mmCIF file with all atom_site columns, C-alpha atoms in Angstrom:
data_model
loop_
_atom_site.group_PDB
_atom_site.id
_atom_site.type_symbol
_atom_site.label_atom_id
_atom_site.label_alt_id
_atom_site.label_comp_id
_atom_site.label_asym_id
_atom_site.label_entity_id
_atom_site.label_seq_id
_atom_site.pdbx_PDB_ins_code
_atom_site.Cartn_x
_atom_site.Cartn_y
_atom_site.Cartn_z
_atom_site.occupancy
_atom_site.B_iso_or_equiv
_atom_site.pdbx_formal_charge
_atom_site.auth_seq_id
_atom_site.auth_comp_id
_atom_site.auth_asym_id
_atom_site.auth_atom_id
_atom_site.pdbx_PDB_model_num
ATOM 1   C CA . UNK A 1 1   ? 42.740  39.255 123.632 1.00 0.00 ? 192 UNK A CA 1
ATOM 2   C CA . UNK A 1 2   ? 42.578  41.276 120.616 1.00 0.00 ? 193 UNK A CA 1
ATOM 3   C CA . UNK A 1 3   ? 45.265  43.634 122.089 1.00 0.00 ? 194 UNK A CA 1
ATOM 4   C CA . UNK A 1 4   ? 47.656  41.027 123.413 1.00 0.00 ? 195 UNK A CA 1
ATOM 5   C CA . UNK A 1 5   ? 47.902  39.772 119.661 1.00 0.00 ? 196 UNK A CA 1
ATOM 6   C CA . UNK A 1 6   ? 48.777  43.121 118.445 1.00 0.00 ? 197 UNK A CA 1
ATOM 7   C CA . UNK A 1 7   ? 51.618  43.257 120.883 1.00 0.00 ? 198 UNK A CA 1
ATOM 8   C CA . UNK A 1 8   ? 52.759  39.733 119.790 1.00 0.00 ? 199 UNK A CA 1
ATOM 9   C CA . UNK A 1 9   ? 52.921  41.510 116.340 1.00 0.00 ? 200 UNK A CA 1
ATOM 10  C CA . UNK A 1 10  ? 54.778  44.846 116.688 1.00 0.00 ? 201 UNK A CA 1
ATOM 11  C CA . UNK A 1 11  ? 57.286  43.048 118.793 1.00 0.00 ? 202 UNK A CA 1
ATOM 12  C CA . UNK A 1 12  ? 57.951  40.564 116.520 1.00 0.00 ? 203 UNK A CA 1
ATOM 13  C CA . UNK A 1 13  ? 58.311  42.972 113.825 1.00 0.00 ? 204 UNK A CA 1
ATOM 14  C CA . UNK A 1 14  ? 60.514  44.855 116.304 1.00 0.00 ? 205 UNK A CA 1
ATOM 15  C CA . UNK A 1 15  ? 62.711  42.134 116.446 1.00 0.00 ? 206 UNK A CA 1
ATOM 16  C CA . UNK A 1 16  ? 62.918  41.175 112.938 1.00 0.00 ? 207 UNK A CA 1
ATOM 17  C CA . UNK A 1 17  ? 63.624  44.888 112.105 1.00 0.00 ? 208 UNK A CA 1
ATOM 18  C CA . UNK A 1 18  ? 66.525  44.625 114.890 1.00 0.00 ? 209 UNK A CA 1
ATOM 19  C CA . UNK A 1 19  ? 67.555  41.405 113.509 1.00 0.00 ? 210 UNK A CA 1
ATOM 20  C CA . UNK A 1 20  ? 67.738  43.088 109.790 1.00 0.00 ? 211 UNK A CA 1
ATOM 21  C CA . UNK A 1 21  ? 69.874  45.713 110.824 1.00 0.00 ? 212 UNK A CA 1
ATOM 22  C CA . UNK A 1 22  ? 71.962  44.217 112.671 1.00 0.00 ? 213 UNK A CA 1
ATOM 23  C CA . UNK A 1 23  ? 72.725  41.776 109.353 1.00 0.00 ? 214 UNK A CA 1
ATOM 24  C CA . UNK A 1 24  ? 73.339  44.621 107.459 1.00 0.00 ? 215 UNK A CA 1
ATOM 25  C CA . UNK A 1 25  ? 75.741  46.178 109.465 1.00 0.00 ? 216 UNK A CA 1
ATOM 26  C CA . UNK A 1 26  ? 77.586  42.939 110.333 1.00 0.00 ? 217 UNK A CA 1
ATOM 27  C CA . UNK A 1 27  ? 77.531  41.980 106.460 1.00 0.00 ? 218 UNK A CA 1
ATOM 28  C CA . UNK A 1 28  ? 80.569  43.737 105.762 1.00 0.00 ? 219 UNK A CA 1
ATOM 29  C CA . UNK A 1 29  ? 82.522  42.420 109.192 1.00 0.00 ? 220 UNK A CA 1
ATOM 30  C CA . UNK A 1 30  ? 86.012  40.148 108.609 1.00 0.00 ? 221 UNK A CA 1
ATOM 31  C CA . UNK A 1 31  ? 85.424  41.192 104.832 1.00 0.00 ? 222 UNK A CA 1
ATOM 32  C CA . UNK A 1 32  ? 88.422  43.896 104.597 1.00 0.00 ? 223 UNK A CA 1
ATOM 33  C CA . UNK A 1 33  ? 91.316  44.573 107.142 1.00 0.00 ? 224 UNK A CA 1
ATOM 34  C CA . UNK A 1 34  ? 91.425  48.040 108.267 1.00 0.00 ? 225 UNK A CA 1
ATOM 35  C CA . UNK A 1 35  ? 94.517  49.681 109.670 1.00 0.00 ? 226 UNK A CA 1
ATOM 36  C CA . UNK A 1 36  ? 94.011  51.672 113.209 1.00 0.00 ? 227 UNK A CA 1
ATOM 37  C CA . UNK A 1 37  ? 96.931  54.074 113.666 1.00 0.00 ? 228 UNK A CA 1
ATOM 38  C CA . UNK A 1 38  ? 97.681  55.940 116.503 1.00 0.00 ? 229 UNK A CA 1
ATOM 39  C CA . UNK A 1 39  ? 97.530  60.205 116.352 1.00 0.00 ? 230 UNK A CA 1
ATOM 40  C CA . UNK A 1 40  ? 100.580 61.721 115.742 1.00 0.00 ? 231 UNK A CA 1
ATOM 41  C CA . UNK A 1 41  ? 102.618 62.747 118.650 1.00 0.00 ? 232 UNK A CA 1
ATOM 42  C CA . UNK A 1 42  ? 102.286 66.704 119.300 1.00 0.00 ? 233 UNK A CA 1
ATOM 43  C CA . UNK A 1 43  ? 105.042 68.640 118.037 1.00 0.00 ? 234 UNK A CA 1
ATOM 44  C CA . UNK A 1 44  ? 108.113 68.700 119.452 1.00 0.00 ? 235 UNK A CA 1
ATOM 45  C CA . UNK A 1 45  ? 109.017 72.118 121.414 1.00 0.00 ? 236 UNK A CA 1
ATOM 46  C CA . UNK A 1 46  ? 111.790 73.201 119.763 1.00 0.00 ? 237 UNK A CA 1
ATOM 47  C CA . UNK A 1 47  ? 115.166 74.420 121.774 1.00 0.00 ? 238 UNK A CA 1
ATOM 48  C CA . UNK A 1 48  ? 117.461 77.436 121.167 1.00 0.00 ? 239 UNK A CA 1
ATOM 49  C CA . UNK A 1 49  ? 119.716 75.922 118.678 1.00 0.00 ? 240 UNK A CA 1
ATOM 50  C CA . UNK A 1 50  ? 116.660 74.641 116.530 1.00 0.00 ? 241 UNK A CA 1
ATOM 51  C CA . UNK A 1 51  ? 114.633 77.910 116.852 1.00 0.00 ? 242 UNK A CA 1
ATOM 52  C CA . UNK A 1 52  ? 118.197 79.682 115.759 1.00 0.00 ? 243 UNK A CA 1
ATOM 53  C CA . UNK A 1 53  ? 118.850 77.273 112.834 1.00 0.00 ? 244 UNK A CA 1
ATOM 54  C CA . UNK A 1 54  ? 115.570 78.043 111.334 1.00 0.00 ? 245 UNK A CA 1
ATOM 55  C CA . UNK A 1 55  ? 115.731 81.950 111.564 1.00 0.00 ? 246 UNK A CA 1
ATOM 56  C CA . UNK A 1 56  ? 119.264 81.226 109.656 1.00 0.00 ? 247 UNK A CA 1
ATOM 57  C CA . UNK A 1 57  ? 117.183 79.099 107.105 1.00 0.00 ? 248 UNK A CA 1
ATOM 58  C CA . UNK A 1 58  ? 114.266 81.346 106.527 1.00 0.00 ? 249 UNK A CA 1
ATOM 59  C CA . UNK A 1 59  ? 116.255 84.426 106.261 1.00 0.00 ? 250 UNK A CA 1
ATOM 60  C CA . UNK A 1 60  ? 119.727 83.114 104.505 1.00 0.00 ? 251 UNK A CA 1
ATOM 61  C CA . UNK A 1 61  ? 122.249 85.265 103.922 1.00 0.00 ? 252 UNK A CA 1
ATOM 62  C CA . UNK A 1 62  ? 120.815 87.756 105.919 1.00 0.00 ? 253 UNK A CA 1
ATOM 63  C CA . UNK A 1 63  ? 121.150 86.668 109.177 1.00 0.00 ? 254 UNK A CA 1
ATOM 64  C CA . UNK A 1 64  ? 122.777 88.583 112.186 1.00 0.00 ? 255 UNK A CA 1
ATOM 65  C CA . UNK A 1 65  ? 124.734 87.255 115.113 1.00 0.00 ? 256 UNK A CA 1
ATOM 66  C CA . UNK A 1 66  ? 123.344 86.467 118.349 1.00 0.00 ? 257 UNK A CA 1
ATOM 67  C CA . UNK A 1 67  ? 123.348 88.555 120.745 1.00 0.00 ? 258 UNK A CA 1
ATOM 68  C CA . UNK A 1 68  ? 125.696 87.303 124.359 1.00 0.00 ? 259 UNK A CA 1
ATOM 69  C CA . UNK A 1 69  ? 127.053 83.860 124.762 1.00 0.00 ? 260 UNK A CA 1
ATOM 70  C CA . UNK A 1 70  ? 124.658 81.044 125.451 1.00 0.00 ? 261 UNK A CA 1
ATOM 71  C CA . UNK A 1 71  ? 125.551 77.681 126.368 1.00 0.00 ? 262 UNK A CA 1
ATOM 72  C CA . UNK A 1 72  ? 123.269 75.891 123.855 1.00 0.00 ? 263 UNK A CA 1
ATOM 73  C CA . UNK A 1 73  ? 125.299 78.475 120.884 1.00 0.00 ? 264 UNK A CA 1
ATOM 74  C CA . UNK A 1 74  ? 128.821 78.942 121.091 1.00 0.00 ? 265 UNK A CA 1
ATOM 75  C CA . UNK A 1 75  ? 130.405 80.051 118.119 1.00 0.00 ? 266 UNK A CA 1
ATOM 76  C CA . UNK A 1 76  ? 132.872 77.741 116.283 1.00 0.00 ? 267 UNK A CA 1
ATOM 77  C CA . UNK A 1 77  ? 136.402 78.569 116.143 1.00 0.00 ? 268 UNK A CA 1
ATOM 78  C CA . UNK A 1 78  ? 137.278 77.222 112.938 1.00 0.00 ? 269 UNK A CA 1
ATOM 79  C CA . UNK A 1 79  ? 135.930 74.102 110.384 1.00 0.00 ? 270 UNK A CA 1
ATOM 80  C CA . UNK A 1 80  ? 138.317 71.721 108.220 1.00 0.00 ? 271 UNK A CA 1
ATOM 81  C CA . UNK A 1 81  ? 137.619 71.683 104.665 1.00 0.00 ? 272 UNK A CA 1
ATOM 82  C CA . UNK A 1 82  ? 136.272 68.353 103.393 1.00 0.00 ? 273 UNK A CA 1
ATOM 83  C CA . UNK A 1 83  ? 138.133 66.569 100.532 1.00 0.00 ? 274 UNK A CA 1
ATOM 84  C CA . UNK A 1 84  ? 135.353 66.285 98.733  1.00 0.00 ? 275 UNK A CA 1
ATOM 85  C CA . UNK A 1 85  ? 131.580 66.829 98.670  1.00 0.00 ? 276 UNK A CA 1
ATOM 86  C CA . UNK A 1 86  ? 130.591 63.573 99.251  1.00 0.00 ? 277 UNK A CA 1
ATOM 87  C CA . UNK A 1 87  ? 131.230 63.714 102.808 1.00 0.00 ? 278 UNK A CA 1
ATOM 88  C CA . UNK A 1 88  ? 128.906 62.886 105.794 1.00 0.00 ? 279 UNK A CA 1
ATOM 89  C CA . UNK A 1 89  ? 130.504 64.471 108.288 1.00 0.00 ? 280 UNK A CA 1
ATOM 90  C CA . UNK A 1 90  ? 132.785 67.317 109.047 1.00 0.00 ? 281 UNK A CA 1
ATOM 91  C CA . UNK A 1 91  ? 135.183 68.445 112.048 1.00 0.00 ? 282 UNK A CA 1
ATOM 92  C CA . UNK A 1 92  ? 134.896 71.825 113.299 1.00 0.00 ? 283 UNK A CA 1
ATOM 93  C CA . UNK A 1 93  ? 136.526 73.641 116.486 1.00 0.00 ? 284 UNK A CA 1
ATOM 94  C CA . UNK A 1 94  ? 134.361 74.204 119.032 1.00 0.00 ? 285 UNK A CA 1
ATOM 95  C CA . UNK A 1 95  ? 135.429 76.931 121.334 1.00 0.00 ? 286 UNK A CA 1
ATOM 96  C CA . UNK A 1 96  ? 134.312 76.372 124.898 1.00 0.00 ? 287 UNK A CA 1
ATOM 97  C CA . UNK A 1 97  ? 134.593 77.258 128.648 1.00 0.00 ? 288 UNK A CA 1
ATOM 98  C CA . UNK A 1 98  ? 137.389 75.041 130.168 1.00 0.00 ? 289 UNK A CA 1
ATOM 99  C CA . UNK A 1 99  ? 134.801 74.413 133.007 1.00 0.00 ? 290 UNK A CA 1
ATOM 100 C CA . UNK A 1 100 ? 132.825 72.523 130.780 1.00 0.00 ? 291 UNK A CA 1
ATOM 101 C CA . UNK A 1 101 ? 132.552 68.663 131.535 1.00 0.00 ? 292 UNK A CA 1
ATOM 102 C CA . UNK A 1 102 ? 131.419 67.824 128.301 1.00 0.00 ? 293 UNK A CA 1
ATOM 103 C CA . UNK A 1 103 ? 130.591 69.634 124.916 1.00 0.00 ? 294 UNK A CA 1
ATOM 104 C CA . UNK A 1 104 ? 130.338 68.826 121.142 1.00 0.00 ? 295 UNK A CA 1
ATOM 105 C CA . UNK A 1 105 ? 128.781 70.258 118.195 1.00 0.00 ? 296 UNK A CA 1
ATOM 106 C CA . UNK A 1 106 ? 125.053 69.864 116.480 1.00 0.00 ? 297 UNK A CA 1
ATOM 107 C CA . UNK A 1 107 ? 123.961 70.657 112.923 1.00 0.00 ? 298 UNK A CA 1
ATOM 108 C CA . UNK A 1 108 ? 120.699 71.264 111.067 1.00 0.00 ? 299 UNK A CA 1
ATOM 109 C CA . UNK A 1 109 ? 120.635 70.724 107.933 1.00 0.00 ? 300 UNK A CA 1
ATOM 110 C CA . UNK A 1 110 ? 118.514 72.100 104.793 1.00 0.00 ? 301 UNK A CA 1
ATOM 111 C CA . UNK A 1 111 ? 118.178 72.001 101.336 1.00 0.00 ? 302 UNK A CA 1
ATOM 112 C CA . UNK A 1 112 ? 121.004 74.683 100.918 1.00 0.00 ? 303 UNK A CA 1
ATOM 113 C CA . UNK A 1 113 ? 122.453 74.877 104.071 1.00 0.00 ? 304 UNK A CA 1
ATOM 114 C CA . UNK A 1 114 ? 124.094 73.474 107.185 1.00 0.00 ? 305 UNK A CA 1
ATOM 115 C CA . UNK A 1 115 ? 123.886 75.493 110.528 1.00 0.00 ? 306 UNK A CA 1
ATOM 116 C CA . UNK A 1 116 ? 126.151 74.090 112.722 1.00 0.00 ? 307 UNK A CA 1
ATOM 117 C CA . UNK A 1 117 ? 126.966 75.195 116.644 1.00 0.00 ? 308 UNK A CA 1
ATOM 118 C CA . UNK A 1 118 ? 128.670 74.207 119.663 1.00 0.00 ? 309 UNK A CA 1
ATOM 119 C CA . UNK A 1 119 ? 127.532 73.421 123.188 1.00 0.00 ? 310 UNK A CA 1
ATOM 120 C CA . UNK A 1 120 ? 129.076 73.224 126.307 1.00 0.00 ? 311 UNK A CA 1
ATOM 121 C CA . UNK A 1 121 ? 127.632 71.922 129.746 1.00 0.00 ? 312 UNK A CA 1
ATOM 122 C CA . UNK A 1 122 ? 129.370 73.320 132.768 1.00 0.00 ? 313 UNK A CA 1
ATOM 123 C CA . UNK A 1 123 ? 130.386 70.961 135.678 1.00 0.00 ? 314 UNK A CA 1
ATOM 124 C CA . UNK A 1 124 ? 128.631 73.207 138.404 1.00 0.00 ? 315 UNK A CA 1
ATOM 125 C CA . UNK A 1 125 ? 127.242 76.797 139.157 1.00 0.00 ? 316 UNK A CA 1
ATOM 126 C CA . UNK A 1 126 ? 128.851 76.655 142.346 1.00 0.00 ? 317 UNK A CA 1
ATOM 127 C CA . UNK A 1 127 ? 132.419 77.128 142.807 1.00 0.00 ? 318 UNK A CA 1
ATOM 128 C CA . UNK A 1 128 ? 134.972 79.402 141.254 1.00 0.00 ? 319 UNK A CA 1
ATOM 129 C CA . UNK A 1 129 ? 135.820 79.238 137.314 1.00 0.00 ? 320 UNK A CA 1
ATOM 130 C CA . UNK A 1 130 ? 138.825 80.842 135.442 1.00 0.00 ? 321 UNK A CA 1
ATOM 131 C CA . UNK A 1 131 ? 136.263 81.051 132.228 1.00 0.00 ? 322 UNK A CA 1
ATOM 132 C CA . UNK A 1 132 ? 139.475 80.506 130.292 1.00 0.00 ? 323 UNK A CA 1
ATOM 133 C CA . UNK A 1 133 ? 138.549 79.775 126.211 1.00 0.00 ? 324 UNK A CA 1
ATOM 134 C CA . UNK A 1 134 ? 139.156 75.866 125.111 1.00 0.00 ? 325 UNK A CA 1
ATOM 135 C CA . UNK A 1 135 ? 139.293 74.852 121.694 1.00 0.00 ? 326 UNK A CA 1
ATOM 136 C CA . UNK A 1 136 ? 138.640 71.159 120.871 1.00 0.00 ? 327 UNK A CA 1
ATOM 137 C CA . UNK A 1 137 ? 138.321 69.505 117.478 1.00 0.00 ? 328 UNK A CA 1
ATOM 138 C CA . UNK A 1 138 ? 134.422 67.620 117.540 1.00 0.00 ? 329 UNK A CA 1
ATOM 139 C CA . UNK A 1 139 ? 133.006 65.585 114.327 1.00 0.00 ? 330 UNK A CA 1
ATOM 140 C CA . UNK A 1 140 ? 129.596 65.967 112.743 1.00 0.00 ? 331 UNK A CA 1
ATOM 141 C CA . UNK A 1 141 ? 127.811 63.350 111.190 1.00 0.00 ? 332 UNK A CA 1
ATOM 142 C CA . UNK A 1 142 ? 125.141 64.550 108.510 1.00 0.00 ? 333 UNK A CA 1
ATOM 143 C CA . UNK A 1 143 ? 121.955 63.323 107.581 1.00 0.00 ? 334 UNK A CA 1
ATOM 144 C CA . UNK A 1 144 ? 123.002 63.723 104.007 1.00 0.00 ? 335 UNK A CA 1
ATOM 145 C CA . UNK A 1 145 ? 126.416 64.585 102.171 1.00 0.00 ? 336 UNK A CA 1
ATOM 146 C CA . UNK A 1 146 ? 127.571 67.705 102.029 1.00 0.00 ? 337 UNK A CA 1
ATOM 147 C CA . UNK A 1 147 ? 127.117 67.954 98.431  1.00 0.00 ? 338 UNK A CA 1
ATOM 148 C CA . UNK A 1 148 ? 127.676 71.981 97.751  1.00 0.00 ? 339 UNK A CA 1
ATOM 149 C CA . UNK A 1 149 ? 125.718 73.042 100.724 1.00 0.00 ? 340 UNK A CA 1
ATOM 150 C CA . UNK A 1 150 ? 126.955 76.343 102.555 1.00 0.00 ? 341 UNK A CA 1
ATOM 151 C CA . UNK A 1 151 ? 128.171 75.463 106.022 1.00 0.00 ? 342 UNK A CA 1
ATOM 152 C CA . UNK A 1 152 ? 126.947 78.051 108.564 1.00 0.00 ? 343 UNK A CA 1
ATOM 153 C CA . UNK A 1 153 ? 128.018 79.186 112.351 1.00 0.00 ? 344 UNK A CA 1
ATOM 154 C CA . UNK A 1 154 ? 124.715 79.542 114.541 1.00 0.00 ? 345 UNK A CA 1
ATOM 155 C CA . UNK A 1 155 ? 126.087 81.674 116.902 1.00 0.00 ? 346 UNK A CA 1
ATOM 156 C CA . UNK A 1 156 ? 127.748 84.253 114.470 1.00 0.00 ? 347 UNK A CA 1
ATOM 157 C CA . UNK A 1 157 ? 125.504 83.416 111.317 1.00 0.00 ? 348 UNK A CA 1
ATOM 158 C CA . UNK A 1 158 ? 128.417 83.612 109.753 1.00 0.00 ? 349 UNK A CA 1
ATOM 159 C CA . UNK A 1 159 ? 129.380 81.159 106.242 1.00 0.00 ? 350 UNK A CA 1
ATOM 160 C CA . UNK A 1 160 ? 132.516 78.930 107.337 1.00 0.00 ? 351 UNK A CA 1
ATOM 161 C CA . UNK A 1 161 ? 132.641 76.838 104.098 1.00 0.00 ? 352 UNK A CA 1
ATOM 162 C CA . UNK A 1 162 ? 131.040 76.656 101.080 1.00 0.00 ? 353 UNK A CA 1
ATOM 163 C CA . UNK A 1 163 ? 130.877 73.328 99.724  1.00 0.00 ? 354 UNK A CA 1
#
């Protein structure tokens, strides 16, 4: 009998110990709001254009052209000055295969700089192409005005306006 009552005792006190605890750690429950964000995604892999655009950036004004003619970098033929430097965007000539179904122009822009280029996407591999040079006129809108930056060609690395 003796033992039974000991029993009784240490799992009561269990329980009351459990029961403390648990108070405790609920006392602070519905008291403040916490915020649960999500992790940030991983970093996006960065293509040609935005790998070239930073060399330009890091290394400004010493920068040398690109070696061969890649689709994601073809050099600009030309940009239009701006009437003033409070412009947010700016037309350049993009020079491009005439076998390309679409193309445009892309910019990255930096404290001191904007490294612009032009792309082209060809309608097929297969099938013959004359490779003949086009020249179309393509707007960029920036992320911020102009405002005295140096306007850059990715594929050449070479300054086409300083605003």
């Amino acid at each position: 009998m003796r033992g039974s009552h000991l029993s009784r005792t240490r799992t009561l006190a269990a329980a009351l110990a459990l029961a403390a605890s648990g108070a405790v750690a609920l006392s602070g429950c519905g008291q403040k709001q916490q915020t649960v964000g999500t992790a940030p995604p991983p970093p996006k892999k960065q293509d040609a254009f935005e790998r070239r655009a930073d060399q330009i950036v890091r290394s400004w004004p010493k920068v040398s052209p690109i070696a061969g003619r890649q689709q994601a970098l073809l050099p600009l033929a030309g940009v239009e000055r701006p009437k003033n430097t409070d412009v947010r965007e700016i037309t350049v000539t993009v020079g491009h295969s005439a076998c390309d179904i679409r193309f445009g122009a892309r910019s990255h822009e930096s404290k001191d700089l904007v490294v612009i280029t032009g792309w082209g996407k060809k309608k097929s591999a297969k099938g013959m192409c004359a490779e003949n040079l086009a020249t179309d006129r393509v707007t960029v809108r920036l992320k911020s005005a102009l405002a005295g930056r140096k306007v850059v060609d990715a594929a050449t690395g070479k300054q086409l306006l300083k605003g």
